[in-house]
Short mmCIF file of C-alpha atoms (C1' of nucleotides) and ligand atoms in Angstrom, two decimals:
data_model
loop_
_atom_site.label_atom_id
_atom_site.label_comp_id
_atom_site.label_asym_id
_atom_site.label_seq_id
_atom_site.Cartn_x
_atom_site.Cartn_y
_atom_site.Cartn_z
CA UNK K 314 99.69 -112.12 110.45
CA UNK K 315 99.92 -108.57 111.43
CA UNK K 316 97.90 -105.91 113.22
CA UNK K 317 96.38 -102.76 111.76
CA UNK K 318 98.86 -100.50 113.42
CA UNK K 319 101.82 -102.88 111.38
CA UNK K 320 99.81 -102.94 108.16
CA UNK K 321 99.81 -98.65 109.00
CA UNK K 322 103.21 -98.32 109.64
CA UNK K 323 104.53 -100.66 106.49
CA UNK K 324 102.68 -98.67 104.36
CA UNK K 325 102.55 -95.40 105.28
CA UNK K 326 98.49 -95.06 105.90
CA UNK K 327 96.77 -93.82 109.37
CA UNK K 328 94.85 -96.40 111.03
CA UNK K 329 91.77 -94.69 110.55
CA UNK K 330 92.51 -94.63 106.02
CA UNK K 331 92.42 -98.78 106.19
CA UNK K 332 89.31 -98.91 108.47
CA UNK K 333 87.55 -96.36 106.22
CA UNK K 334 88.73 -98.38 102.55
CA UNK K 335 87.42 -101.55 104.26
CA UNK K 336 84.71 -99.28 105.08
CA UNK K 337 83.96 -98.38 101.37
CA UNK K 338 84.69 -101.90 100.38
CA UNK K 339 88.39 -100.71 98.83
CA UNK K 340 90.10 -103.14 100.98
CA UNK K 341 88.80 -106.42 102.09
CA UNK K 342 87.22 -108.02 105.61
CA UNK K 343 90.50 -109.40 107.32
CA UNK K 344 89.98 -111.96 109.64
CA UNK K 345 90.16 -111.39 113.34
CA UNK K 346 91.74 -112.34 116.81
CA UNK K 347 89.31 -114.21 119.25
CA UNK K 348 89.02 -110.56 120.77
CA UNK K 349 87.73 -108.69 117.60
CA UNK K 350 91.01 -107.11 116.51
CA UNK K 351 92.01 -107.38 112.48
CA UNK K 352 94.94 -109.36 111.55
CA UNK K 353 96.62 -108.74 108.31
CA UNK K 354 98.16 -111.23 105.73
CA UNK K 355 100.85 -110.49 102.46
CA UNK K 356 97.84 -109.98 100.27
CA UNK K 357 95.93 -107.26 101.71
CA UNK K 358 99.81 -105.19 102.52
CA UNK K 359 99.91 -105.65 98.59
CA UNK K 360 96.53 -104.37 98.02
CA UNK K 361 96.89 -101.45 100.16
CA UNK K 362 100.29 -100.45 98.59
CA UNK K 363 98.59 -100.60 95.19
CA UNK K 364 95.90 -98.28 96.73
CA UNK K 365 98.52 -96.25 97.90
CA UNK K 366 100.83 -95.52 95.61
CA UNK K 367 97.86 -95.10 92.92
CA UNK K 368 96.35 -91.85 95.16
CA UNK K 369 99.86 -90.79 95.34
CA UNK K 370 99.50 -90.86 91.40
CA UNK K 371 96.40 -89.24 91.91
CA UNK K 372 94.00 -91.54 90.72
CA UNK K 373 90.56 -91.71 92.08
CA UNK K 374 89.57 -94.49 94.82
CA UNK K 375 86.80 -94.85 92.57
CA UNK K 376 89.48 -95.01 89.19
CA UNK K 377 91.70 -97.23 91.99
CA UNK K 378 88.63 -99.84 91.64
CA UNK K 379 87.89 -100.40 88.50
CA UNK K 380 92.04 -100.76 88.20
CA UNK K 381 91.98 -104.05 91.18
CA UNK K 382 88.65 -105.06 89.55
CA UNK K 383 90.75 -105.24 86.09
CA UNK K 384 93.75 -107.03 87.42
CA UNK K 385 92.14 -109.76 89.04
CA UNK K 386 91.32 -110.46 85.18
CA UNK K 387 95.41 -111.47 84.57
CA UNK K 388 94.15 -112.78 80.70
CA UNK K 389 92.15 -110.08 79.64
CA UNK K 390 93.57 -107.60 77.35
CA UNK K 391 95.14 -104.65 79.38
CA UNK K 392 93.06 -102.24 77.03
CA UNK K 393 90.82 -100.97 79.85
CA UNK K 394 93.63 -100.34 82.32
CA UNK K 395 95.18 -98.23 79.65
CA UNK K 396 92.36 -96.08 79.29
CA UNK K 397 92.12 -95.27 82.72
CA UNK K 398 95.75 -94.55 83.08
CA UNK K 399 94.96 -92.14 79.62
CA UNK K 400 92.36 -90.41 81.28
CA UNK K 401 94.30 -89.54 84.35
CA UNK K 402 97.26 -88.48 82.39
CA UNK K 403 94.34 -85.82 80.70
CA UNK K 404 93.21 -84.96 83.82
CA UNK K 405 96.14 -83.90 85.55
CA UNK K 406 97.54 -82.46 82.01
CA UNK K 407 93.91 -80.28 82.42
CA UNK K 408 94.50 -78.94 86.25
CA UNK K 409 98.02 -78.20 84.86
CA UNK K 410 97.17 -76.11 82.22
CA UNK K 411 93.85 -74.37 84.71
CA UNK K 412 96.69 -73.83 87.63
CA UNK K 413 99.50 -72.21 84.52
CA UNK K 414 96.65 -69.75 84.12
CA UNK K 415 96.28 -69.15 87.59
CA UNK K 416 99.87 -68.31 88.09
CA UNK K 417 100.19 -65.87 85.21
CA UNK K 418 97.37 -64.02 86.49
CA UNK K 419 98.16 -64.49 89.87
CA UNK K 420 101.97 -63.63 89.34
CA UNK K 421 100.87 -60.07 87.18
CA UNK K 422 98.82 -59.07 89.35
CA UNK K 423 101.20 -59.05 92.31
CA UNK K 424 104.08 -57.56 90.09
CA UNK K 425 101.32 -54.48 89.29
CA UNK K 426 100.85 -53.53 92.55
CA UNK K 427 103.12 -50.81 93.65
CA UNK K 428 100.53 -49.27 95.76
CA UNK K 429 101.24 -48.61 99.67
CA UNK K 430 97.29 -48.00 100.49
CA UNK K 431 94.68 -50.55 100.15
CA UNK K 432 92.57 -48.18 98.20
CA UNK K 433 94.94 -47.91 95.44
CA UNK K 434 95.97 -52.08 96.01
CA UNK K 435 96.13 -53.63 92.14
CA UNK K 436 95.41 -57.14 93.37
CA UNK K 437 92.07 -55.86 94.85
CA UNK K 438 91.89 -54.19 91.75
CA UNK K 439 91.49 -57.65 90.02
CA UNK K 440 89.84 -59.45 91.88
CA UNK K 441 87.23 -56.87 91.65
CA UNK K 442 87.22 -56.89 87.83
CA UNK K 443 88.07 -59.51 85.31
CA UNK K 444 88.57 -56.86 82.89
CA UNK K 445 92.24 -57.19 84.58
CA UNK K 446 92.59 -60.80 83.32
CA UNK K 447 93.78 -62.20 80.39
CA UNK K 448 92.64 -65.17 80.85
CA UNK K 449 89.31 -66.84 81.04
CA UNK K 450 88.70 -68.88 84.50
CA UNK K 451 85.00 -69.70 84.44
CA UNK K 452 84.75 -72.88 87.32
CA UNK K 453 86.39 -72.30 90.91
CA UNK K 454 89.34 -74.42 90.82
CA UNK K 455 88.43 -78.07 91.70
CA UNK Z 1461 66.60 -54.96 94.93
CA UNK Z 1462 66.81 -58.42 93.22
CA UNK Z 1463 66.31 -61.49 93.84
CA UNK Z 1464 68.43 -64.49 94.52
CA UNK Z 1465 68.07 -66.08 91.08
CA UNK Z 1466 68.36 -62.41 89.52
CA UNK Z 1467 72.26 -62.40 91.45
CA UNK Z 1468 72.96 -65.55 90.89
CA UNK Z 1469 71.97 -64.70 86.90
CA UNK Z 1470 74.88 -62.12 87.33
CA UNK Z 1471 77.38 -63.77 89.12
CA UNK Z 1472 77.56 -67.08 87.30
CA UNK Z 1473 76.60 -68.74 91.23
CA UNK Z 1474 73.95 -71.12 92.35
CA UNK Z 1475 71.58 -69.87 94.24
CA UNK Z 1476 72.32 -72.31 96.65
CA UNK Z 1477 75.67 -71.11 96.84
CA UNK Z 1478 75.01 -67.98 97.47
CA UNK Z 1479 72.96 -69.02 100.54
CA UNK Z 1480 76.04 -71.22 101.88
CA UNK Z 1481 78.25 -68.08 101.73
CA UNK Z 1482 75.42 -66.09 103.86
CA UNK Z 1483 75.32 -69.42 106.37
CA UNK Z 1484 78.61 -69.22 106.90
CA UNK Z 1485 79.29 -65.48 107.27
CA UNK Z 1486 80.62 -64.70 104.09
CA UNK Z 1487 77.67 -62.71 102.32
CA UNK Z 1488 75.86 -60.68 104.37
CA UNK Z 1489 72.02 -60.99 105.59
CA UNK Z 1490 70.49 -59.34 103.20
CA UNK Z 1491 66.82 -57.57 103.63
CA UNK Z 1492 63.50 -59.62 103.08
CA UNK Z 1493 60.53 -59.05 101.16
CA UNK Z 1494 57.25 -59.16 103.54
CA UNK Z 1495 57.38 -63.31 102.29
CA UNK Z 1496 60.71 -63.56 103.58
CA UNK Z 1497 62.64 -63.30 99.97
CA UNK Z 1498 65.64 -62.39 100.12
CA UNK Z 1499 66.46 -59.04 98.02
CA UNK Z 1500 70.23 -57.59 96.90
CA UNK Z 1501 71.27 -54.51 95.69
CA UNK Z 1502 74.50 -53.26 94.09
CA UNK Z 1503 76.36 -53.44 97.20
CA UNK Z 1504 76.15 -57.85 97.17
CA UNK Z 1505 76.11 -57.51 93.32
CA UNK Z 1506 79.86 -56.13 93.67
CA UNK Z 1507 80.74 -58.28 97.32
CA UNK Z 1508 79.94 -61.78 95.10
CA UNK Z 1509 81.67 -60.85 92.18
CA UNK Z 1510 85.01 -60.18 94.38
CA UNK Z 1511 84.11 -63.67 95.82
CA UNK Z 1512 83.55 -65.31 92.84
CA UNK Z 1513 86.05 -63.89 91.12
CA UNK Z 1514 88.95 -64.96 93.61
CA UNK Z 1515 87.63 -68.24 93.78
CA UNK Z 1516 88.48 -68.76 90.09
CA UNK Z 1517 91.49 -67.27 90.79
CA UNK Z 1518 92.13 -70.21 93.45
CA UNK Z 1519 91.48 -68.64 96.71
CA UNK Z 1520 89.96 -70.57 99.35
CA UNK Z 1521 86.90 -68.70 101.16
CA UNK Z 1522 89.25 -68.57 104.12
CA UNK Z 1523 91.71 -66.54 102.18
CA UNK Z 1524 88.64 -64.25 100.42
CA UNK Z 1525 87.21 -63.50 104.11
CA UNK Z 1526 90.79 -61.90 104.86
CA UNK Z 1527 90.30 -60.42 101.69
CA UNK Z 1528 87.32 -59.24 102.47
CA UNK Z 1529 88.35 -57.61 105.85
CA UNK Z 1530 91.50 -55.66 104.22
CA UNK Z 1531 89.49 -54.01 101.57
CA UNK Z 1532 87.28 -52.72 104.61
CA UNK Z 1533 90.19 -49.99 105.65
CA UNK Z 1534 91.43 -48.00 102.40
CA UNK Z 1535 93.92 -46.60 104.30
CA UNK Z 1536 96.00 -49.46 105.38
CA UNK Z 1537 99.13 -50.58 103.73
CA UNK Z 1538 98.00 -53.03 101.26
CA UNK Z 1539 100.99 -55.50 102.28
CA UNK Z 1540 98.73 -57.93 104.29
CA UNK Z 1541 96.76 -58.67 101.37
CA UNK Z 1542 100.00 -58.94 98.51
CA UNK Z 1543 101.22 -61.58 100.98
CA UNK Z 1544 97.67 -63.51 100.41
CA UNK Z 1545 98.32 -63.27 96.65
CA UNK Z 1546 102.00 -64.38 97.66
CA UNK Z 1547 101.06 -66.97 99.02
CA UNK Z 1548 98.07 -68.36 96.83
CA UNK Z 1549 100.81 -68.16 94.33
CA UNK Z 1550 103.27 -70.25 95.83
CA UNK Z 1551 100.43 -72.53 96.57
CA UNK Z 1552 99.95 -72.73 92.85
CA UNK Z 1553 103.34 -72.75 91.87
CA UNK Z 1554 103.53 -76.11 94.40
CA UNK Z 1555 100.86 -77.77 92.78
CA UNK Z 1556 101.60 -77.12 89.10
CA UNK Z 1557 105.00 -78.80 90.62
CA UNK Z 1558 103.79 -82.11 92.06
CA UNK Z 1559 101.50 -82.45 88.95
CA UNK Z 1560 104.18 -81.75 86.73
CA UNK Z 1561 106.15 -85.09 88.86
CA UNK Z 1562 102.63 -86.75 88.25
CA UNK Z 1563 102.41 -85.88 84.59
CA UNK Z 1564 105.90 -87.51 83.72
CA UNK Z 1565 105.06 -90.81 85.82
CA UNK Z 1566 101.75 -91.87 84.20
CA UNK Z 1567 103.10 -90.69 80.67
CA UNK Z 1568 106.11 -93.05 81.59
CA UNK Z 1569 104.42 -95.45 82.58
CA UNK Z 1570 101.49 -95.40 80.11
CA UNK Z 1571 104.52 -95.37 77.11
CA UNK Z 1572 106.03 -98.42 78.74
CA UNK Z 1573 102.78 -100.60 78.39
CA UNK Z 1574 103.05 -102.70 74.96
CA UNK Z 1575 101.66 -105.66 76.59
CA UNK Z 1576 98.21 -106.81 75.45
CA UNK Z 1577 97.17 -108.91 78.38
CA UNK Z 1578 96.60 -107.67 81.96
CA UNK Z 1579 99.47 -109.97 83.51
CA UNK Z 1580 101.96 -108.27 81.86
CA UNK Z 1581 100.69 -104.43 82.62
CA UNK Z 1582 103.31 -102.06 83.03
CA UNK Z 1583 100.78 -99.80 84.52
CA UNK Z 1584 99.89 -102.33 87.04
CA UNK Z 1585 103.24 -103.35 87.54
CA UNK Z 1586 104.29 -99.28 88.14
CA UNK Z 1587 101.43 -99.44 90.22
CA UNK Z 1588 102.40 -101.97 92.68
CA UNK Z 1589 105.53 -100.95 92.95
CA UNK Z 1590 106.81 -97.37 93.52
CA UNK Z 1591 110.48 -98.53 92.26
CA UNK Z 1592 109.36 -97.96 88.82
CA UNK Z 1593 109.06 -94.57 89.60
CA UNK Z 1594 111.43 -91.55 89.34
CA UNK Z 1595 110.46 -89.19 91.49
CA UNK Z 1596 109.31 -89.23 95.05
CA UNK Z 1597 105.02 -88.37 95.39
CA UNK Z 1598 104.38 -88.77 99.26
CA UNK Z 1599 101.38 -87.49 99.69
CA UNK Z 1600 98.47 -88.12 98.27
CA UNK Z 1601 97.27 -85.47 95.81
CA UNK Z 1602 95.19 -82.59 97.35
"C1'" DT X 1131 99.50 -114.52 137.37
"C1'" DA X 1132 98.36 -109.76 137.91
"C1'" DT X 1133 98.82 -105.28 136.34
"C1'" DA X 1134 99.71 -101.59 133.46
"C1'" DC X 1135 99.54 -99.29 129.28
"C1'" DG X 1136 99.70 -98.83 124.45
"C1'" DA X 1137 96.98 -100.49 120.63
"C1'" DT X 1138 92.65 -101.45 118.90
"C1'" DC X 1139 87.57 -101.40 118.77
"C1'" DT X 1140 82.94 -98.89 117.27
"C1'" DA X 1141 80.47 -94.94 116.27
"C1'" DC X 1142 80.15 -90.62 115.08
"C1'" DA X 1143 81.41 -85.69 113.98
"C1'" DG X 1144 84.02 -82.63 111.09
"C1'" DC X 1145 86.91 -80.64 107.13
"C1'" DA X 1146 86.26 -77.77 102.09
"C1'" DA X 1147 83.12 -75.98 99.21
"C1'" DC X 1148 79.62 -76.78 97.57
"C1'" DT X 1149 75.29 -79.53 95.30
"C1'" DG X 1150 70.89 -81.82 95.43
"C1'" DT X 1151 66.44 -82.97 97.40
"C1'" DA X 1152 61.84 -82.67 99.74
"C1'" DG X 1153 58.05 -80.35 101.04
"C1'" DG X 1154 56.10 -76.11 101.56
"C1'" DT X 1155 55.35 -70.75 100.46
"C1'" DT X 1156 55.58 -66.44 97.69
"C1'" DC X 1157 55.66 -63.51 93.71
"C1'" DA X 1158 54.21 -61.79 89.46
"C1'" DA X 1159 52.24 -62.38 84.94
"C1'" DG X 1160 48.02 -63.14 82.49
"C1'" DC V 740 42.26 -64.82 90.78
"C1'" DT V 741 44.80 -68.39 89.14
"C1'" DT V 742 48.93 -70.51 87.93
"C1'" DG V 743 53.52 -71.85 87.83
"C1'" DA V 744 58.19 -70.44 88.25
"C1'" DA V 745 60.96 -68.94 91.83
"C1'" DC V 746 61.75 -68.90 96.49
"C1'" DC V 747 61.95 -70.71 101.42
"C1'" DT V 748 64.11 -74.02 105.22
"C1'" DA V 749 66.33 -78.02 106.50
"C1'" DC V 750 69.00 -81.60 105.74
"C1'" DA V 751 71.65 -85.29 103.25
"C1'" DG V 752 75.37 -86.31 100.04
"C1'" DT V 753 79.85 -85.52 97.62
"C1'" DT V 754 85.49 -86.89 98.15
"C1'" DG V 755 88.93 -88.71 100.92
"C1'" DC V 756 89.97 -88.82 104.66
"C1'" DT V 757 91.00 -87.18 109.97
"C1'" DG V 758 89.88 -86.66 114.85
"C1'" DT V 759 87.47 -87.83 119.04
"C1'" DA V 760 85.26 -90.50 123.00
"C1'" DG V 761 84.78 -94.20 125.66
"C1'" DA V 762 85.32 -98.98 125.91
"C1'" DT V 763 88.04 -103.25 125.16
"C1'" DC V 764 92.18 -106.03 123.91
"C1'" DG V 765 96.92 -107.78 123.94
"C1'" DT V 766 101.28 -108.28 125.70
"C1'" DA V 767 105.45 -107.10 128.34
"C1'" DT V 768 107.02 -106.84 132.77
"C1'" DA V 769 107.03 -107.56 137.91
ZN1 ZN M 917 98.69 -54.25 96.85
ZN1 ZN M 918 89.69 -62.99 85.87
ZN1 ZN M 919 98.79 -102.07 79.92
ZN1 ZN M 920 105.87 -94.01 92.69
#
DNA sequence: TATACGATCTACAGCAACTGTAGGTTCAAG
DNA sequence: CTTGAACCTACAGTTGCTGTAGATCGTATA
């Protein structure tokens, strides 16, 4: 049995990140000392370092979930935890391709300015216009 | 003079939007109908489109208020705002990075799953477990 | 055992950048 | 003059935390 601060410290998380998953109902009630302070066990440093390492992956807390929900189901076909992993894999594959366009534009417009006077500047220039892009951008990058 | 719905129309912005920019500074007050509608001209026409436009471009408002400011004096060197762009770039450049790491884990790890039940999830077991990784992800993904 | 002091407690505010809602008013077309 | 879409303010909610204040707890040391 362990404190928060331990549970913190072994898994890299600020004290304030477990309180708010218990919070949100991402990590469970722990028990507590006759004074009111949480005391950890094995199973909730495992669940947290799950949690962890699966924002670090960039999933979701909601995505992170459905993923416990699913493996407290050891017999049921891994299907559904598939998908989930699929549709992160598309997601980040979608922000990279949104960011490449970013950095061409971002990248040509810097290498066009040659001007010394902010009147003249080409990256004002651009942001002024979209006639300067190549690319389409419609949504404000998430 | 237009309305709100007229320049968000022409902007591609949500009304609402456009009155969070004016609460926090970023559009200006415009004038007022004897009702109290707000009413744009050219001037805010042009002023949102610079906005809007660098947000697609990935700018943060913070960056687009500097922005802003700059393209206020035409005579200054324009090197204060190429070292925005520089630096929105390399903010780009360091995301398309950590979700190129992300990219190869979850492909990994989503080409590694054959199993059919949930006990025997690769996923999961990548999940719990940061050794099955390659590459180092500390932080969580912004 | 007493004391000190770091760790923990609750509750709430704040970040970015919006988006949505409720309840009321205004504008403009017919 | 009526009607209804558009507008108004004010505030709550989103995501995933982070920071703060003021009070209490736990434990090492004297
Ligand atoms: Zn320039
Ligand atoms: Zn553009
Ligand atoms: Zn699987
Ligand atoms: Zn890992």
């Amino acid at each position: 049995m362990f404190s928060i601060g331990t549970l913190a410290k072994r898994t890299g998380t600020k004290v304030q990140t477990i309180r708010y998953y218990e919070q949100i109902g991402l990590m469970p009630e722990p028990g507590r000392t006759d004074g009111g302070q949480r005391r950890y066990g094995d199973v909730e440093l495992d669940r947290l370092s799950f949690i962890r390492h699966s924002r670090q992956l960039g999933f979701s807390l909601g995505a992170i979930r459905e993923l416990l929900d699913l493996s407290d189901s050891p017999e049921r076909s891994c299907a559904q935890v598939d998908a989930v992993a699929q549709k992160q894999l598309r997601e980040v594959e979608a922000r990279i391709a949104r960011l490449e366009a970013l950095r061409v534009e971002l990248r040509r417009m810097i290498s066009e300015c040659n001007a010394e006077r902010v009147a003249d500047c080409r990256i004002l220039e651009v942001l002024r216009d979209h006639e300067g892009c190549l690319s389409d951008h419609q949504q404000p990058t998430p």
